Structure formats: structure tokens, C-alpha cells
């Protein structure tokens, strides 16, 4: 058995020149040139191959593995706010009608706010108020001598009011919170609580309106005590959800008491406006046209011409 000779490790990692091997028979001569392979060369080749494979697959990342942020005026920027499942929306709706200190809506507001739920809740509330308001209008004048007609202006009025409330009020609240935060230093985790964005406030305001959908359906019942009771109940539930969800930002404001009162007051005014205009004050709606026995001017002219021809 031949003794094995120990070879240095450096020599094993490098190619070396060896003399040409000549042998008889079918053996061939194999020339070996001197070549040195380093780890950096291998890494460079691997990175080049990865770049070639990734070309054309999508947007170039910013070096951290995440795609670059889109501009806020592009549709791609708002796609992430509509990327939610039905289970996520249902869970947030349930949280919007069950006020709790550590509720699900507050947790999702920080993790992944969405605009899908607030948009469809607002649209549903618009048509719910318009349909129920016309039913209430019909019931109020069913026994009188009036010809009832559907009032389509209710849809436009409700849409303008709701979308202005869901968009404009969060912007005002965001500005008040931004410029009324008390100077706080050396408190761990405080920066994360101060960054409540306007889209996050729009999200919680949109979900807080869900309670008014079933309430608007019951408002067509012409009982004043029931209508006012539903109004106060809806304001209490939705207002509590708003305050509990926005508490991390409100407690750092120098005017947190006044801002909290303003949130509840605007929510109460919105609900009272819905009830008084669409369900309780329907006597002033111009869609009710009285029935008259006077002939139409065109019909009177035709009758006059017919009588003149007979004479």
C-alpha cells in the first residue's frame, strides 16, 4: 500500500501547471494552465446571473427587498388600501360597533388601514338614508290629498354630506392633532403613536358610520321617542369607537379635552341632521305635489279650440 503524502491546503485551492502527461495506448495528453479562482469572483458571477434573471420581472427594489414607494397622486399608491379580505372587513365592522379599550379596529389601524370598507359603508349608508327617507315621506303624506313622488335629491344630498364628513373632518382632526401635540422627549415608542396619518383617521371615521345603516332603516318609523333614542344610541356607540381608537394620539395633545368634545359634537350633529332632514322634517321636501282639479294649459287650449269650431 502506497504511503499518502500530506499536501498543503493552499495548494489544493489553486490550479497549478503540471507537465503534459504522455502514456501509451488510448491515453491522451491534457494540458492544464495555471488559474486561480477566488470567492469574490464567484460571488460576482452569481450576482450578475441574479440580475439577468430578475430583469423584466417587476419594479426595481430600493436595496431593502421592498418595491419603491409610489407617488400619492397615482392609482398604484392607493391599491394597498383596497387589498383586504372579506374576513378583515367583517372583523373591523364588528369592532366598530363594540367599543372596547383594546379593540380590533385600533390594532388594524396601526398595522394596515384600508379604504375599501369605509367606501362601501358610506355608499351603503347613502342609499339606505335615501330609500328610508322616501318611505318615511310617503308614510307621512299617505292620508293627505297629495300626489307622492320619489325624491331623487335625497341621494345627492346624502352623498355630499357623508363624503364631505368622512374626508373633510379627518383632515381637520389630523391638522389639530399634528399642531397640538405636547413636546415629549425621551419616551420610548412615542414616535410611533404620534404618526397617525390622515388616511388612518379616514379609515376609522368610515367604519364608525356603519352603526347608522341599521339605524337609518328604523328611522322611517314615525315615533319621535324611538327616533331620538336611536340617534343617541348611534352617537354613543360610534363616538366611543372614535375616541377609543384615537386615544393614543389624543392623550398627547395639549387640547385633548376640547378635541374630544368636538369629535362627539360633530358626530351628534351629523346624526341629528340625518334624522331631522330626511325623516322628521319631510314636510318641506318639494317632491310632494298637490293634486289639483284645474286643467293643464294645453288641455284648456284644445278644449277652447274645439268649442269654437262647434259654434
PDB file of C-alpha atoms in Angstrom:
ATOM      1  CA  UNK A   1       0.000   0.000   0.000  1.00  0.00           C
ATOM      2  CA  UNK A   2       1.438   3.366  -1.031  1.00  0.00           C
ATOM      3  CA  UNK A   3       2.084   5.974   1.624  1.00  0.00           C
ATOM      4  CA  UNK A   4      -0.022   9.179   1.221  1.00  0.00           C
ATOM      5  CA  UNK A   5       1.897  12.452   1.171  1.00  0.00           C
ATOM      6  CA  UNK A   6       0.350  15.417   3.006  1.00  0.00           C
ATOM      7  CA  UNK A   7      -0.390  18.354   0.688  1.00  0.00           C
ATOM      8  CA  UNK A   8      -0.701  21.972   1.963  1.00  0.00           C
ATOM      9  CA  UNK A   9      -4.226  23.448   1.916  1.00  0.00           C
ATOM     10  CA  UNK A  10      -3.202  26.490  -0.178  1.00  0.00           C
ATOM     11  CA  UNK A  11      -2.025  24.270  -2.950  1.00  0.00           C
ATOM     12  CA  UNK A  12      -5.364  22.431  -3.040  1.00  0.00           C
ATOM     13  CA  UNK A  13      -7.280  25.708  -3.642  1.00  0.00           C
ATOM     14  CA  UNK A  14      -5.119  26.796  -6.608  1.00  0.00           C
ATOM     15  CA  UNK A  15      -4.640  25.318 -10.016  1.00  0.00           C
ATOM     16  CA  UNK A  16      -1.043  24.714 -10.900  1.00  0.00           C
ATOM     17  CA  UNK A  17       0.961  23.904 -14.016  1.00  0.00           C
ATOM     18  CA  UNK A  18       1.772  20.267 -14.444  1.00  0.00           C
ATOM     19  CA  UNK A  19       3.784  18.689 -17.197  1.00  0.00           C
ATOM     20  CA  UNK A  20       1.953  17.110 -20.049  1.00  0.00           C
ATOM     21  CA  UNK A  21       1.027  13.525 -19.359  1.00  0.00           C
ATOM     22  CA  UNK A  22       2.091  11.094 -22.068  1.00  0.00           C
ATOM     23  CA  UNK A  23       1.122   7.493 -21.964  1.00  0.00           C
ATOM     24  CA  UNK A  24       0.772   4.696 -24.400  1.00  0.00           C
ATOM     25  CA  UNK A  25      -2.418   3.204 -25.715  1.00  0.00           C
ATOM     26  CA  UNK A  26      -5.603   5.186 -25.596  1.00  0.00           C
ATOM     27  CA  UNK A  27      -4.418   7.752 -23.057  1.00  0.00           C
ATOM     28  CA  UNK A  28      -4.297  11.402 -24.233  1.00  0.00           C
ATOM     29  CA  UNK A  29      -2.251  14.444 -23.294  1.00  0.00           C
ATOM     30  CA  UNK A  30      -4.128  17.028 -21.082  1.00  0.00           C
ATOM     31  CA  UNK A  31      -2.538  20.484 -20.746  1.00  0.00           C
ATOM     32  CA  UNK A  32      -3.522  22.352 -17.590  1.00  0.00           C
ATOM     33  CA  UNK A  33      -2.932  26.119 -17.424  1.00  0.00           C
ATOM     34  CA  UNK A  34      -2.368  27.971 -14.231  1.00  0.00           C
ATOM     35  CA  UNK A  35      -5.674  29.501 -12.978  1.00  0.00           C
ATOM     36  CA  UNK A  36      -6.702  30.972  -9.635  1.00  0.00           C
ATOM     37  CA  UNK A  37     -10.342  31.143  -8.502  1.00  0.00           C
ATOM     38  CA  UNK A  38     -11.320  33.422  -5.660  1.00  0.00           C
ATOM     39  CA  UNK A  39     -14.550  33.638  -3.663  1.00  0.00           C
ATOM     40  CA  UNK A  40     -15.138  37.228  -4.781  1.00  0.00           C
ATOM     41  CA  UNK A  41     -15.117  36.166  -8.442  1.00  0.00           C
ATOM     42  CA  UNK A  42     -17.739  33.508  -7.719  1.00  0.00           C
ATOM     43  CA  UNK A  43     -19.951  35.977  -5.838  1.00  0.00           C
ATOM     44  CA  UNK A  44     -19.673  38.489  -8.656  1.00  0.00           C
ATOM     45  CA  UNK A  45     -20.769  35.924 -11.221  1.00  0.00           C
ATOM     46  CA  UNK A  46     -23.705  34.849  -9.024  1.00  0.00           C
ATOM     47  CA  UNK A  47     -24.894  38.441  -8.579  1.00  0.00           C
ATOM     48  CA  UNK A  48     -24.660  39.059 -12.320  1.00  0.00           C
ATOM     49  CA  UNK A  49     -26.768  35.967 -13.002  1.00  0.00           C
ATOM     50  CA  UNK A  50     -29.378  37.067 -10.457  1.00  0.00           C
ATOM     51  CA  UNK A  51     -29.632  40.495 -12.098  1.00  0.00           C
ATOM     52  CA  UNK A  52     -30.099  38.902 -15.512  1.00  0.00           C
ATOM     53  CA  UNK A  53     -32.829  36.596 -14.218  1.00  0.00           C
ATOM     54  CA  UNK A  54     -34.623  39.441 -12.412  1.00  0.00           C
ATOM     55  CA  UNK A  55     -34.630  41.796 -15.399  1.00  0.00           C
ATOM     56  CA  UNK A  56     -38.181  42.469 -16.569  1.00  0.00           C
ATOM     57  CA  UNK A  57     -39.848  40.689 -13.620  1.00  0.00           C
ATOM     58  CA  UNK A  58     -41.095  43.900 -11.953  1.00  0.00           C
ATOM     59  CA  UNK A  59     -40.054  47.218 -10.428  1.00  0.00           C
ATOM     60  CA  UNK A  60     -36.524  47.519  -9.205  1.00  0.00           C
ATOM     61  CA  UNK A  61     -36.293  47.380  -5.425  1.00  0.00           C
ATOM     62  CA  UNK A  62     -34.646  50.008  -3.285  1.00  0.00           C
ATOM     63  CA  UNK A  63     -31.992  47.626  -1.966  1.00  0.00           C
ATOM     64  CA  UNK A  64     -34.027  46.504   1.063  1.00  0.00           C
ATOM     65  CA  UNK A  65     -36.161  43.959  -0.774  1.00  0.00           C
ATOM     66  CA  UNK A  66     -39.230  46.242  -0.890  1.00  0.00           C
ATOM     67  CA  UNK A  67     -40.539  47.930  -4.061  1.00  0.00           C
ATOM     68  CA  UNK A  68     -40.171  51.719  -4.205  1.00  0.00           C
ATOM     69  CA  UNK A  69     -42.997  53.820  -2.761  1.00  0.00           C
ATOM     70  CA  UNK A  70     -45.454  55.184  -5.328  1.00  0.00           C
ATOM     71  CA  UNK A  71     -46.425  58.848  -5.520  1.00  0.00           C
ATOM     72  CA  UNK A  72     -49.663  59.686  -3.706  1.00  0.00           C
ATOM     73  CA  UNK A  73     -51.306  61.095  -6.861  1.00  0.00           C
ATOM     74  CA  UNK A  74     -51.054  57.744  -8.687  1.00  0.00           C
ATOM     75  CA  UNK A  75     -53.602  54.942  -8.539  1.00  0.00           C
ATOM     76  CA  UNK A  76     -50.879  52.456  -7.592  1.00  0.00           C
ATOM     77  CA  UNK A  77     -50.379  54.308  -4.304  1.00  0.00           C
ATOM     78  CA  UNK A  78     -53.987  53.623  -3.215  1.00  0.00           C
ATOM     79  CA  UNK A  79     -54.080  49.967  -4.282  1.00  0.00           C
ATOM     80  CA  UNK A  80     -52.634  48.846  -0.957  1.00  0.00           C
ATOM     81  CA  UNK A  81     -55.576  50.444   0.881  1.00  0.00           C
ATOM     82  CA  UNK A  82     -58.027  48.195  -1.008  1.00  0.00           C
ATOM     83  CA  UNK A  83     -56.033  44.985  -0.543  1.00  0.00           C
ATOM     84  CA  UNK A  84     -58.185  43.424   2.203  1.00  0.00           C
ATOM     85  CA  UNK A  85     -60.201  40.244   2.561  1.00  0.00           C
ATOM     86  CA  UNK A  86     -63.878  39.920   3.429  1.00  0.00           C
ATOM     87  CA  UNK A  87     -62.947  38.491   6.822  1.00  0.00           C
ATOM     88  CA  UNK A  88     -60.796  41.549   7.567  1.00  0.00           C
ATOM     89  CA  UNK A  89     -63.611  43.964   6.714  1.00  0.00           C
ATOM     90  CA  UNK A  90     -66.146  41.948   8.742  1.00  0.00           C
ATOM     91  CA  UNK A  91     -63.822  41.901  11.741  1.00  0.00           C
ATOM     92  CA  UNK A  92     -63.340  45.659  11.583  1.00  0.00           C
ATOM     93  CA  UNK A  93     -67.079  46.256  11.213  1.00  0.00           C
ATOM     94  CA  UNK A  94     -67.738  44.229  14.353  1.00  0.00           C
ATOM     95  CA  UNK A  95     -65.070  46.233  16.168  1.00  0.00           C
ATOM     96  CA  UNK A  96     -66.746  49.485  15.059  1.00  0.00           C
ATOM     97  CA  UNK A  97     -69.989  48.612  16.883  1.00  0.00           C
ATOM     98  CA  UNK A  98     -68.417  47.125  20.033  1.00  0.00           C
ATOM     99  CA  UNK A  99     -66.461  49.824  21.893  1.00  0.00           C
ATOM    100  CA  UNK A 100     -63.510  48.312  23.775  1.00  0.00           C
ATOM    101  CA  UNK A 101     -60.324  49.799  25.146  1.00  0.00           C
ATOM    102  CA  UNK A 102     -58.051  47.474  23.161  1.00  0.00           C
ATOM    103  CA  UNK A 103     -60.318  46.884  20.191  1.00  0.00           C
ATOM    104  CA  UNK A 104     -59.543  45.234  16.876  1.00  0.00           C
ATOM    105  CA  UNK A 105     -60.034  48.432  14.897  1.00  0.00           C
ATOM    106  CA  UNK A 106     -57.271  50.214  16.780  1.00  0.00           C
ATOM    107  CA  UNK A 107     -54.872  47.327  16.188  1.00  0.00           C
ATOM    108  CA  UNK A 108     -55.639  47.128  12.462  1.00  0.00           C
ATOM    109  CA  UNK A 109     -55.465  50.909  12.178  1.00  0.00           C
ATOM    110  CA  UNK A 110     -51.784  50.782  13.054  1.00  0.00           C
ATOM    111  CA  UNK A 111     -50.981  47.652  11.053  1.00  0.00           C
ATOM    112  CA  UNK A 112     -52.931  48.015   7.811  1.00  0.00           C
ATOM    113  CA  UNK A 113     -55.546  50.761   7.349  1.00  0.00           C
ATOM    114  CA  UNK A 114     -57.891  50.316   4.405  1.00  0.00           C
ATOM    115  CA  UNK A 115     -60.308  52.421   2.367  1.00  0.00           C
ATOM    116  CA  UNK A 116     -62.349  49.553   0.931  1.00  0.00           C
ATOM    117  CA  UNK A 117     -64.587  49.200   3.986  1.00  0.00           C
ATOM    118  CA  UNK A 118     -65.136  52.940   4.551  1.00  0.00           C
ATOM    119  CA  UNK A 119     -66.007  53.484   0.873  1.00  0.00           C
ATOM    120  CA  UNK A 120     -68.688  50.789   0.692  1.00  0.00           C
ATOM    121  CA  UNK A 121     -70.047  51.636   4.129  1.00  0.00           C
ATOM    122  CA  UNK A 122     -70.503  55.242   3.004  1.00  0.00           C
ATOM    123  CA  UNK A 123     -72.176  54.211  -0.273  1.00  0.00           C
ATOM    124  CA  UNK A 124     -74.500  51.801   1.543  1.00  0.00           C
ATOM    125  CA  UNK A 125     -75.432  54.473   4.080  1.00  0.00           C
ATOM    126  CA  UNK A 126     -76.223  56.951   1.286  1.00  0.00           C
ATOM    127  CA  UNK A 127     -78.775  54.670  -0.367  1.00  0.00           C
ATOM    128  CA  UNK A 128     -80.103  53.443   2.965  1.00  0.00           C
ATOM    129  CA  UNK A 129     -80.890  57.012   4.044  1.00  0.00           C
ATOM    130  CA  UNK A 130     -82.376  57.928   0.651  1.00  0.00           C
ATOM    131  CA  UNK A 131     -84.661  54.882   0.468  1.00  0.00           C
ATOM    132  CA  UNK A 132     -85.759  55.018   4.113  1.00  0.00           C
ATOM    133  CA  UNK A 133     -86.260  58.779   3.895  1.00  0.00           C
ATOM    134  CA  UNK A 134     -88.602  58.397   0.928  1.00  0.00           C
ATOM    135  CA  UNK A 135     -90.524  55.671   2.744  1.00  0.00           C
ATOM    136  CA  UNK A 136     -90.910  57.964   5.755  1.00  0.00           C
ATOM    137  CA  UNK A 137     -92.022  60.766   3.438  1.00  0.00           C
ATOM    138  CA  UNK A 138     -94.639  58.522   1.871  1.00  0.00           C
ATOM    139  CA  UNK A 139     -95.986  57.405   5.256  1.00  0.00           C
ATOM    140  CA  UNK A 140     -96.283  60.991   6.447  1.00  0.00           C
ATOM    141  CA  UNK A 141     -98.454  62.022   3.469  1.00  0.00           C
ATOM    142  CA  UNK A 142    -100.269  58.805   2.655  1.00  0.00           C
ATOM    143  CA  UNK A 143    -103.538  60.043   4.190  1.00  0.00           C
ATOM    144  CA  UNK A 144    -103.462  63.543   2.685  1.00  0.00           C
ATOM    145  CA  UNK A 145    -104.600  64.790  -0.701  1.00  0.00           C
ATOM    146  CA  UNK A 146    -101.157  64.870  -2.251  1.00  0.00           C
ATOM    147  CA  UNK A 147     -99.617  63.023  -5.145  1.00  0.00           C
ATOM    148  CA  UNK A 148     -96.413  61.460  -3.765  1.00  0.00           C
ATOM    149  CA  UNK A 149     -93.276  61.259  -5.913  1.00  0.00           C
ATOM    150  CA  UNK A 150     -89.859  59.774  -5.217  1.00  0.00           C
ATOM    151  CA  UNK A 151     -87.321  62.445  -4.262  1.00  0.00           C
ATOM    152  CA  UNK A 152     -84.031  61.673  -6.006  1.00  0.00           C
ATOM    153  CA  UNK A 153     -82.420  64.731  -4.445  1.00  0.00           C
ATOM    154  CA  UNK A 154     -82.076  62.746  -1.229  1.00  0.00           C
ATOM    155  CA  UNK A 155     -79.330  60.659  -2.832  1.00  0.00           C
ATOM    156  CA  UNK A 156     -77.246  63.671  -3.853  1.00  0.00           C
ATOM    157  CA  UNK A 157     -77.741  65.451  -0.523  1.00  0.00           C
ATOM    158  CA  UNK A 158     -76.823  62.346   1.481  1.00  0.00           C
ATOM    159  CA  UNK A 159     -73.798  61.615  -0.724  1.00  0.00           C
ATOM    160  CA  UNK A 160     -72.457  65.160  -0.443  1.00  0.00           C
ATOM    161  CA  UNK A 161     -72.910  65.244   3.326  1.00  0.00           C
ATOM    162  CA  UNK A 162     -71.397  61.828   4.034  1.00  0.00           C
ATOM    163  CA  UNK A 163     -68.359  62.101   1.775  1.00  0.00           C
ATOM    164  CA  UNK A 164     -67.583  65.621   2.984  1.00  0.00           C
ATOM    165  CA  UNK A 165     -67.824  64.403   6.567  1.00  0.00           C
ATOM    166  CA  UNK A 166     -65.644  61.314   6.015  1.00  0.00           C
ATOM    167  CA  UNK A 167     -62.955  63.268   4.131  1.00  0.00           C
ATOM    168  CA  UNK A 168     -63.016  66.837   5.442  1.00  0.00           C
ATOM    169  CA  UNK A 169     -63.407  66.176   9.177  1.00  0.00           C
ATOM    170  CA  UNK A 170     -60.462  63.705   9.329  1.00  0.00           C
ATOM    171  CA  UNK A 171     -58.251  66.278   7.591  1.00  0.00           C
ATOM    172  CA  UNK A 172     -59.209  68.921  10.162  1.00  0.00           C
ATOM    173  CA  UNK A 173     -58.696  66.480  13.036  1.00  0.00           C
ATOM    174  CA  UNK A 174     -55.312  65.403  11.670  1.00  0.00           C
ATOM    175  CA  UNK A 175     -54.180  69.038  11.451  1.00  0.00           C
ATOM    176  CA  UNK A 176     -55.340  69.755  15.017  1.00  0.00           C
ATOM    177  CA  UNK A 177     -53.532  66.705  16.373  1.00  0.00           C
ATOM    178  CA  UNK A 178     -50.393  67.498  14.410  1.00  0.00           C
ATOM    179  CA  UNK A 179     -50.042  71.050  15.733  1.00  0.00           C
ATOM    180  CA  UNK A 180     -51.301  70.475  19.298  1.00  0.00           C
ATOM    181  CA  UNK A 181     -49.022  67.632  20.357  1.00  0.00           C
ATOM    182  CA  UNK A 182     -47.205  68.376  23.597  1.00  0.00           C
ATOM    183  CA  UNK A 183     -43.386  68.270  23.413  1.00  0.00           C
ATOM    184  CA  UNK A 184     -42.437  64.849  24.725  1.00  0.00           C
ATOM    185  CA  UNK A 185     -38.846  63.673  24.932  1.00  0.00           C
ATOM    186  CA  UNK A 186     -37.039  60.503  25.909  1.00  0.00           C
ATOM    187  CA  UNK A 187     -40.186  58.349  25.958  1.00  0.00           C
ATOM    188  CA  UNK A 188     -39.704  55.029  24.302  1.00  0.00           C
ATOM    189  CA  UNK A 189     -42.144  54.246  21.489  1.00  0.00           C
ATOM    190  CA  UNK A 190     -43.707  57.701  21.478  1.00  0.00           C
ATOM    191  CA  UNK A 191     -42.874  58.407  17.843  1.00  0.00           C
ATOM    192  CA  UNK A 192     -44.998  55.510  16.639  1.00  0.00           C
ATOM    193  CA  UNK A 193     -48.045  56.899  18.402  1.00  0.00           C
ATOM    194  CA  UNK A 194     -47.570  60.394  17.011  1.00  0.00           C
ATOM    195  CA  UNK A 195     -47.681  59.283  13.384  1.00  0.00           C
ATOM    196  CA  UNK A 196     -51.444  58.863  12.988  1.00  0.00           C
ATOM    197  CA  UNK A 197     -51.898  59.659   9.305  1.00  0.00           C
ATOM    198  CA  UNK A 198     -54.897  61.250   7.682  1.00  0.00           C
ATOM    199  CA  UNK A 199     -55.758  58.031   5.807  1.00  0.00           C
ATOM    200  CA  UNK A 200     -55.826  56.157   9.108  1.00  0.00           C
ATOM    201  CA  UNK A 201     -58.288  58.695  10.535  1.00  0.00           C
ATOM    202  CA  UNK A 202     -60.430  58.441   7.384  1.00  0.00           C
ATOM    203  CA  UNK A 203     -60.429  54.667   7.869  1.00  0.00           C
ATOM    204  CA  UNK A 204     -61.748  54.797  11.434  1.00  0.00           C
ATOM    205  CA  UNK A 205     -64.299  57.509  10.561  1.00  0.00           C
ATOM    206  CA  UNK A 206     -65.619  55.411   7.687  1.00  0.00           C
ATOM    207  CA  UNK A 207     -66.075  52.330   9.842  1.00  0.00           C
ATOM    208  CA  UNK A 208     -67.699  54.377  12.616  1.00  0.00           C
ATOM    209  CA  UNK A 209     -70.609  55.197  10.261  1.00  0.00           C
ATOM    210  CA  UNK A 210     -71.661  51.553   9.953  1.00  0.00           C
ATOM    211  CA  UNK A 211     -73.930  51.785  13.013  1.00  0.00           C
ATOM    212  CA  UNK A 212     -76.107  54.344  11.190  1.00  0.00           C
ATOM    213  CA  UNK A 213     -77.064  51.881   8.427  1.00  0.00           C
ATOM    214  CA  UNK A 214     -79.473  49.811  10.574  1.00  0.00           C
ATOM    215  CA  UNK A 215     -80.497  52.959  12.459  1.00  0.00           C
ATOM    216  CA  UNK A 216     -81.479  54.726   9.219  1.00  0.00           C
ATOM    217  CA  UNK A 217     -83.693  51.762   8.316  1.00  0.00           C
ATOM    218  CA  UNK A 218     -85.523  52.062  11.651  1.00  0.00           C
ATOM    219  CA  UNK A 219     -85.828  55.835  11.441  1.00  0.00           C
ATOM    220  CA  UNK A 220     -88.742  55.594   8.987  1.00  0.00           C
ATOM    221  CA  UNK A 221     -90.918  54.569  11.966  1.00  0.00           C
ATOM    222  CA  UNK A 222     -92.664  57.831  12.835  1.00  0.00           C
ATOM    223  CA  UNK A 223     -92.241  57.702  16.609  1.00  0.00           C
ATOM    224  CA  UNK A 224     -90.279  60.666  17.925  1.00  0.00           C
ATOM    225  CA  UNK A 225     -89.114  58.966  21.097  1.00  0.00           C
ATOM    226  CA  UNK A 226     -87.805  55.980  19.129  1.00  0.00           C
ATOM    227  CA  UNK A 227     -86.057  58.202  16.589  1.00  0.00           C
ATOM    228  CA  UNK A 228     -84.259  60.266  19.231  1.00  0.00           C
ATOM    229  CA  UNK A 229     -83.353  57.145  21.189  1.00  0.00           C
ATOM    230  CA  UNK A 230     -81.765  55.584  18.099  1.00  0.00           C
ATOM    231  CA  UNK A 231     -79.909  58.836  17.415  1.00  0.00           C
ATOM    232  CA  UNK A 232     -78.387  58.966  20.910  1.00  0.00           C
ATOM    233  CA  UNK A 233     -77.534  55.259  20.835  1.00  0.00           C
ATOM    234  CA  UNK A 234     -75.765  55.510  17.480  1.00  0.00           C
ATOM    235  CA  UNK A 235     -73.855  58.624  18.541  1.00  0.00           C
ATOM    236  CA  UNK A 236     -72.725  56.970  21.766  1.00  0.00           C
ATOM    237  CA  UNK A 237     -71.518  53.765  20.079  1.00  0.00           C
ATOM    238  CA  UNK A 238     -69.755  55.348  17.105  1.00  0.00           C
ATOM    239  CA  UNK A 239     -68.386  58.245  19.139  1.00  0.00           C
ATOM    240  CA  UNK A 240     -66.942  55.848  21.720  1.00  0.00           C
ATOM    241  CA  UNK A 241     -65.236  53.856  18.970  1.00  0.00           C
ATOM    242  CA  UNK A 242     -63.712  57.047  17.578  1.00  0.00           C
ATOM    243  CA  UNK A 243     -62.379  58.207  20.938  1.00  0.00           C
ATOM    244  CA  UNK A 244     -61.015  54.799  21.974  1.00  0.00           C
ATOM    245  CA  UNK A 245     -59.326  54.252  18.630  1.00  0.00           C
ATOM    246  CA  UNK A 246     -57.739  57.706  18.535  1.00  0.00           C
ATOM    247  CA  UNK A 247     -56.786  57.758  22.230  1.00  0.00           C
ATOM    248  CA  UNK A 248     -53.021  57.186  21.629  1.00  0.00           C
ATOM    249  CA  UNK A 249     -52.871  60.432  19.666  1.00  0.00           C
ATOM    250  CA  UNK A 250     -55.458  62.363  21.686  1.00  0.00           C
ATOM    251  CA  UNK A 251     -53.751  61.860  25.045  1.00  0.00           C
ATOM    252  CA  UNK A 252     -50.599  63.592  23.779  1.00  0.00           C
ATOM    253  CA  UNK A 253     -52.444  66.710  22.629  1.00  0.00           C
ATOM    254  CA  UNK A 254     -52.458  69.882  24.693  1.00  0.00           C
ATOM    255  CA  UNK A 255     -56.148  70.343  23.855  1.00  0.00           C
ATOM    256  CA  UNK A 256     -57.278  66.709  24.087  1.00  0.00           C
ATOM    257  CA  UNK A 257     -60.403  67.614  26.094  1.00  0.00           C
ATOM    258  CA  UNK A 258     -61.648  70.176  23.572  1.00  0.00           C
ATOM    259  CA  UNK A 259     -60.789  67.951  20.601  1.00  0.00           C
ATOM    260  CA  UNK A 260     -62.644  65.005  22.175  1.00  0.00           C
ATOM    261  CA  UNK A 261     -65.738  67.149  22.730  1.00  0.00           C
ATOM    262  CA  UNK A 262     -65.511  68.363  19.131  1.00  0.00           C
ATOM    263  CA  UNK A 263     -65.382  64.779  17.819  1.00  0.00           C
ATOM    264  CA  UNK A 264     -68.548  63.812  19.715  1.00  0.00           C
ATOM    265  CA  UNK A 265     -70.315  67.084  18.855  1.00  0.00           C
ATOM    266  CA  UNK A 266     -69.724  66.763  15.105  1.00  0.00           C
ATOM    267  CA  UNK A 267     -70.841  63.137  15.222  1.00  0.00           C
ATOM    268  CA  UNK A 268     -74.029  64.142  17.044  1.00  0.00           C
ATOM    269  CA  UNK A 269     -74.726  66.952  14.560  1.00  0.00           C
ATOM    270  CA  UNK A 270     -74.311  64.542  11.643  1.00  0.00           C
ATOM    271  CA  UNK A 271     -76.816  62.064  13.087  1.00  0.00           C
ATOM    272  CA  UNK A 272     -79.256  64.824  14.062  1.00  0.00           C
ATOM    273  CA  UNK A 273     -79.038  66.303  10.570  1.00  0.00           C
ATOM    274  CA  UNK A 274     -79.845  62.930   9.040  1.00  0.00           C
ATOM    275  CA  UNK A 275     -82.889  62.399  11.232  1.00  0.00           C
ATOM    276  CA  UNK A 276     -84.330  65.912  11.105  1.00  0.00           C
ATOM    277  CA  UNK A 277     -83.859  66.464   7.362  1.00  0.00           C
ATOM    278  CA  UNK A 278     -84.661  63.050   5.903  1.00  0.00           C
ATOM    279  CA  UNK A 279     -87.068  61.509   8.444  1.00  0.00           C
ATOM    280  CA  UNK A 280     -88.512  64.099  10.794  1.00  0.00           C
ATOM    281  CA  UNK A 281     -88.707  67.261   8.686  1.00  0.00           C
ATOM    282  CA  UNK A 282     -90.075  65.794   5.467  1.00  0.00           C
ATOM    283  CA  UNK A 283     -92.933  68.290   5.230  1.00  0.00           C
ATOM    284  CA  UNK A 284     -90.672  70.755   3.442  1.00  0.00           C
ATOM    285  CA  UNK A 285     -89.500  68.320   0.737  1.00  0.00           C
ATOM    286  CA  UNK A 286     -90.641  69.680  -2.651  1.00  0.00           C
ATOM    287  CA  UNK A 287     -91.291  66.211  -4.063  1.00  0.00           C
ATOM    288  CA  UNK A 288     -94.830  66.310  -2.669  1.00  0.00           C
ATOM    289  CA  UNK A 289     -97.026  67.799  -5.383  1.00  0.00           C
ATOM    290  CA  UNK A 290    -100.660  68.630  -4.525  1.00  0.00           C
ATOM    291  CA  UNK A 291    -103.348  67.181  -6.778  1.00  0.00           C
ATOM    292  CA  UNK A 292    -105.372  69.945  -8.462  1.00  0.00           C
ATOM    293  CA  UNK A 293    -108.592  69.814 -10.456  1.00  0.00           C
ATOM    294  CA  UNK A 294    -107.584  72.666 -12.778  1.00  0.00           C
ATOM    295  CA  UNK A 295    -106.882  71.506 -16.353  1.00  0.00           C
ATOM    296  CA  UNK A 296    -103.440  71.769 -17.857  1.00  0.00           C
ATOM    297  CA  UNK A 297    -102.979  74.944 -20.021  1.00  0.00           C
ATOM    298  CA  UNK A 298    -102.507  72.848 -23.150  1.00  0.00           C
ATOM    299  CA  UNK A 299    -105.662  70.875 -22.415  1.00  0.00           C
ATOM    300  CA  UNK A 300    -107.630  74.100 -21.818  1.00  0.00           C
ATOM    301  CA  UNK A 301    -106.426  75.485 -25.159  1.00  0.00           C
ATOM    302  CA  UNK A 302    -107.522  72.330 -27.019  1.00  0.00           C
ATOM    303  CA  UNK A 303    -110.967  72.468 -25.407  1.00  0.00           C
ATOM    304  CA  UNK A 304    -111.370  76.149 -26.325  1.00  0.00           C
ATOM    305  CA  UNK A 305    -110.478  75.470 -29.967  1.00  0.00           C
ATOM    306  CA  UNK A 306    -112.892  72.532 -30.078  1.00  0.00           C
ATOM    307  CA  UNK A 307    -115.751  74.597 -28.663  1.00  0.00           C
ATOM    308  CA  UNK A 308    -115.063  77.430 -31.123  1.00  0.00           C
ATOM    309  CA  UNK A 309    -115.180  75.068 -34.097  1.00  0.00           C
ATOM    310  CA  UNK A 310    -118.511  73.639 -32.983  1.00  0.00           C
ATOM    311  CA  UNK A 311    -120.086  77.064 -32.745  1.00  0.00           C
TER     312      UNK A 311
END
